[in-house]
Amino acid sequence: MIGRIEQEKRENKTLSEYACRSSESRGRNFPQEKCSIRTDFQRDRDRVIHSKAFRRLMHKTQVFLAPEGDHFRTRLTHTIEVSQIARTISRALDLNEDLTEAIAMGHDLGHTPFGHRGEKSLAAVYPGGFKHNVQSLRVVDVLEGDRDRGGLNLTAEVRDGILNHTGNTKPITLEGQVMKISDRIAYINHDIDDALRSAVIREEDLPSDCIAYLGDSHRKRIDTMVKDVIKNSWGKDVITMSDECWGHMDALRTYMFENVYLSPCVRETEQMQKVREVVKTLYEYYRDNSSELPDEMGDIVENDGIECAAKDFVAGMTDRYALNRYESIIADR
């Protein structure tokens, strides 16, 4: 049998000098007996995958609200695509695939229903704003697992990667940095794919210089970006991309924000207003009616306040559940 100790020895022999070895993890907030079979990072991945928040990702929108068709991405399929890209890069660089995968599986657990607009809507009504990466860390630390023992009690490296997968702070591990750039590679490319499928944009609308450099298909663009990261990160203590490739990728990202993510063309303006109204109504309703929250939210209300509890509950909703609760609340008024 190849158990944890044998796997840790294998890591020590085969991984890059810049890799994060599970035997050298900074540990958990609450120490616990190690698994005889799985390394700490494998254990973290499994805890995330078996969480309720992870299962709900299958019913949370990535970009398109209630799309007509079976091939549009959800938060769950996005997470799987990010994990695949990140593992490919980590394997090529002799980094720790298990750590990379654990971060990838947990990075979007805190996302709201209704995609980017849902996050923006909740940020507008919750005091202090709302950021999905901060909420993702709160999910694994507080809202899942044993709240008195650090939630899922993940390792410091996985928690750091989840928190810093977006924003200006660089993750402390190269595996976290791989996940961060893989998230961008994944969502830019698969969101272009979905936008083309929905006819929100046309192939000829994409920036021509970006397409000439990165490739004229979904497959070619991902291939170019992934190989560029591997080539420019090999033998280094940082994960990086060439300036030219990064510039073209960033230009595509800007194009998507202007023409897809924040564009009323994705859905009618009335539906965008509906998202804001749904999120605002739900948040204010549960803020003002704490007795309507699930019983398990009681200690959140007591420890963190009703506003935080209402935010946690709404952020955890799937699109379908949020709409059903909204319609029920409106019908009772």
Short mmCIF file of C-alpha atoms in Angstrom, two decimals, residues 95-285:
data_model
loop_
_atom_site.label_atom_id
_atom_site.label_comp_id
_atom_site.label_asym_id
_atom_site.label_seq_id
_atom_site.Cartn_x
_atom_site.Cartn_y
_atom_site.Cartn_z
CA LEU A 95 4.78 21.52 -8.53
CA ASN A 96 2.31 19.96 -6.11
CA GLU A 97 -0.79 19.03 -8.11
CA ASP A 98 -2.76 18.10 -5.00
CA LEU A 99 -2.32 21.55 -3.48
CA THR A 100 -3.16 23.20 -6.78
CA GLU A 101 -6.32 21.12 -7.12
CA ALA A 102 -7.45 21.76 -3.54
CA ILE A 103 -7.21 25.52 -4.07
CA ALA A 104 -8.98 25.29 -7.42
CA MET A 105 -11.89 23.30 -6.00
CA GLY A 106 -12.45 25.81 -3.22
CA HIS A 107 -11.74 29.13 -4.88
CA ASP A 108 -15.32 30.03 -5.90
CA LEU A 109 -17.33 28.58 -3.01
CA GLY A 110 -18.28 32.09 -1.88
CA HIS A 111 -19.79 33.25 -5.16
CA THR A 112 -23.32 34.61 -5.08
CA PRO A 113 -26.19 33.52 -7.32
CA PHE A 114 -26.61 35.33 -10.66
CA GLY A 115 -22.94 35.60 -11.59
CA HIS A 116 -21.09 38.90 -11.68
CA ARG A 117 -24.27 40.91 -11.28
CA GLY A 118 -25.28 39.00 -8.18
CA GLU A 119 -21.93 39.77 -6.56
CA LYS A 120 -22.18 43.44 -7.51
CA SER A 121 -25.74 43.63 -6.19
CA LEU A 122 -24.86 42.12 -2.81
CA ALA A 123 -21.82 44.38 -2.52
CA ALA A 124 -24.13 47.37 -2.97
CA VAL A 125 -26.41 46.51 -0.04
CA TYR A 126 -24.11 44.80 2.47
CA PRO A 127 -22.22 47.27 4.70
CA GLY A 128 -18.54 47.26 3.79
CA GLY A 129 -19.16 45.61 0.45
CA PHE A 130 -18.83 42.01 -0.67
CA LYS A 131 -15.97 40.11 -2.33
CA HIS A 132 -16.42 36.51 -3.35
CA ASN A 133 -12.84 35.49 -2.50
CA VAL A 134 -13.25 36.72 1.08
CA GLN A 135 -16.57 34.89 1.25
CA SER A 136 -14.99 31.72 -0.14
CA LEU A 137 -12.54 31.72 2.76
CA ARG A 138 -15.41 32.33 5.17
CA VAL A 139 -17.25 29.34 3.71
CA VAL A 140 -14.39 26.94 4.46
CA ASP A 141 -13.50 28.55 7.79
CA VAL A 142 -16.96 29.12 9.26
CA LEU A 143 -19.98 28.06 7.22
CA GLU A 144 -18.98 24.47 6.44
CA GLY A 145 -17.83 21.80 8.85
CA ASP A 146 -17.36 22.34 12.58
CA ARG A 147 -17.57 26.06 13.28
CA ASP A 148 -15.87 25.62 16.65
CA ARG A 149 -12.91 23.86 15.03
CA GLY A 150 -12.11 26.08 12.07
CA GLY A 151 -14.86 24.91 9.73
CA LEU A 152 -13.27 22.51 7.26
CA ASN A 153 -9.98 23.28 9.01
CA LEU A 154 -7.95 23.45 5.82
CA THR A 155 -4.21 23.94 5.67
CA ALA A 156 -2.75 27.44 5.60
CA GLU A 157 -1.59 27.04 2.00
CA VAL A 158 -5.02 26.13 0.67
CA ARG A 159 -6.72 28.88 2.66
CA ASP A 160 -4.22 31.43 1.35
CA GLY A 161 -4.73 30.26 -2.23
CA ILE A 162 -8.51 30.57 -1.92
CA LEU A 163 -8.33 34.07 -0.46
CA ASN A 164 -5.75 35.39 -2.89
CA HIS A 165 -6.91 33.77 -6.13
CA THR A 166 -8.03 37.25 -7.16
CA GLY A 167 -6.89 40.72 -6.17
CA ASN A 168 -3.44 42.25 -5.82
CA THR A 169 -2.00 39.98 -3.11
CA LYS A 170 0.24 37.21 -4.42
CA PRO A 171 -0.41 33.71 -2.99
CA ILE A 172 2.36 32.41 -0.74
CA THR A 173 2.89 29.24 -2.82
CA LEU A 174 3.66 28.77 -6.48
CA GLU A 175 0.71 26.39 -6.59
CA GLY A 176 -1.54 29.23 -5.47
CA GLN A 177 -0.01 31.47 -8.13
CA VAL A 178 -0.65 28.80 -10.76
CA MET A 179 -4.28 28.61 -9.69
CA LYS A 180 -4.63 32.38 -9.84
CA ILE A 181 -3.44 32.67 -13.44
CA SER A 182 -5.32 29.50 -14.44
CA ASP A 183 -8.57 31.03 -13.18
CA ARG A 184 -8.05 33.97 -15.51
CA ILE A 185 -7.08 31.76 -18.45
CA ALA A 186 -10.16 29.59 -17.90
CA TYR A 187 -12.82 32.23 -17.47
CA ILE A 188 -11.65 34.49 -20.29
CA ASN A 189 -11.65 31.63 -22.75
CA HIS A 190 -14.74 29.73 -21.73
CA ASP A 191 -16.74 32.95 -21.35
CA ILE A 192 -15.78 33.88 -24.92
CA ASP A 193 -16.98 30.43 -25.96
CA ASP A 194 -20.33 30.92 -24.18
CA ALA A 195 -20.74 34.48 -25.50
CA LEU A 196 -20.19 33.28 -29.06
CA ARG A 197 -22.66 30.44 -28.55
CA SER A 198 -25.30 32.86 -27.29
CA ALA A 199 -24.63 35.31 -30.15
CA VAL A 200 -23.88 38.15 -27.73
CA ILE A 201 -20.64 38.65 -29.66
CA ARG A 202 -19.36 37.41 -33.00
CA GLU A 203 -16.00 35.89 -33.82
CA GLU A 204 -15.12 38.90 -35.97
CA ASP A 205 -15.85 41.23 -33.02
CA LEU A 206 -12.94 39.90 -30.96
CA PRO A 207 -9.79 42.08 -30.99
CA SER A 208 -7.95 41.03 -34.13
CA ASP A 209 -4.43 41.48 -32.74
CA CYS A 210 -5.29 39.26 -29.73
CA ILE A 211 -6.70 36.54 -31.95
CA ALA A 212 -3.71 36.69 -34.30
CA TYR A 213 -1.34 36.15 -31.36
CA LEU A 214 -3.31 33.80 -29.13
CA GLY A 215 -5.20 31.74 -31.70
CA ASP A 216 -8.45 31.66 -33.60
CA SER A 217 -10.16 28.97 -31.53
CA HIS A 218 -10.94 28.17 -27.90
CA ARG A 219 -8.46 25.28 -27.92
CA LYS A 220 -5.63 27.26 -29.51
CA ARG A 221 -5.99 30.22 -27.14
CA ILE A 222 -5.81 28.06 -24.03
CA ASP A 223 -2.89 26.13 -25.48
CA THR A 224 -0.96 29.35 -26.20
CA MET A 225 -1.54 30.77 -22.72
CA VAL A 226 -0.75 27.56 -20.84
CA LYS A 227 2.47 26.93 -22.77
CA ASP A 228 3.54 30.55 -22.29
CA VAL A 229 3.11 30.25 -18.50
CA ILE A 230 5.09 27.01 -18.40
CA LYS A 231 7.90 28.36 -20.59
CA ASN A 232 8.27 31.60 -18.62
CA SER A 233 7.93 30.03 -15.16
CA TRP A 234 10.23 27.03 -15.52
CA GLY A 235 13.07 27.09 -13.00
CA LYS A 236 11.80 30.27 -11.35
CA ASP A 237 10.38 31.01 -7.92
CA VAL A 238 7.43 32.89 -9.39
CA ILE A 239 4.66 32.04 -11.83
CA THR A 240 4.66 34.43 -14.75
CA MET A 241 3.63 34.97 -18.34
CA SER A 242 5.47 36.85 -21.08
CA ASP A 243 4.57 40.53 -21.35
CA GLU A 244 3.25 40.04 -24.86
CA CYS A 245 0.98 37.13 -23.98
CA TRP A 246 -0.22 38.84 -20.80
CA GLY A 247 -1.00 42.01 -22.72
CA HIS A 248 -3.15 40.17 -25.25
CA MET A 249 -4.89 38.14 -22.54
CA ASP A 250 -5.60 41.29 -20.55
CA ALA A 251 -6.95 43.01 -23.64
CA LEU A 252 -9.38 40.11 -24.14
CA ARG A 253 -10.40 40.39 -20.49
CA THR A 254 -11.10 44.12 -20.90
CA TYR A 255 -13.11 43.38 -24.03
CA MET A 256 -15.21 40.80 -22.16
CA PHE A 257 -15.96 43.16 -19.27
CA GLU A 258 -17.04 45.89 -21.65
CA ASN A 259 -19.04 43.72 -24.01
CA VAL A 260 -20.23 40.74 -21.96
CA TYR A 261 -19.81 40.75 -18.16
CA LEU A 262 -21.20 44.21 -17.53
CA SER A 263 -23.08 44.70 -20.75
CA PRO A 264 -26.87 44.82 -20.83
CA CYS A 265 -26.66 42.87 -24.08
CA VAL A 266 -26.11 39.64 -22.12
CA ARG A 267 -29.72 39.92 -21.01
CA GLU A 268 -32.35 42.59 -21.26
CA THR A 269 -31.86 45.58 -18.95
CA GLU A 270 -35.09 44.66 -17.20
CA GLN A 271 -33.62 41.31 -16.17
CA MET A 272 -30.49 42.97 -14.84
CA GLN A 273 -32.70 45.20 -12.74
CA LYS A 274 -34.50 42.07 -11.60
CA VAL A 275 -31.23 40.61 -10.28
CA ARG A 276 -30.57 43.74 -8.25
CA GLU A 277 -34.11 43.71 -6.92
CA VAL A 278 -33.99 40.01 -6.01
CA VAL A 279 -30.68 40.25 -4.15
CA LYS A 280 -31.65 43.48 -2.38
CA THR A 281 -35.05 42.11 -1.35
CA LEU A 282 -33.61 38.85 -0.05
CA TYR A 283 -30.85 40.53 1.92
CA GLU A 284 -33.16 43.09 3.52
CA TYR A 285 -35.82 40.50 4.27
#
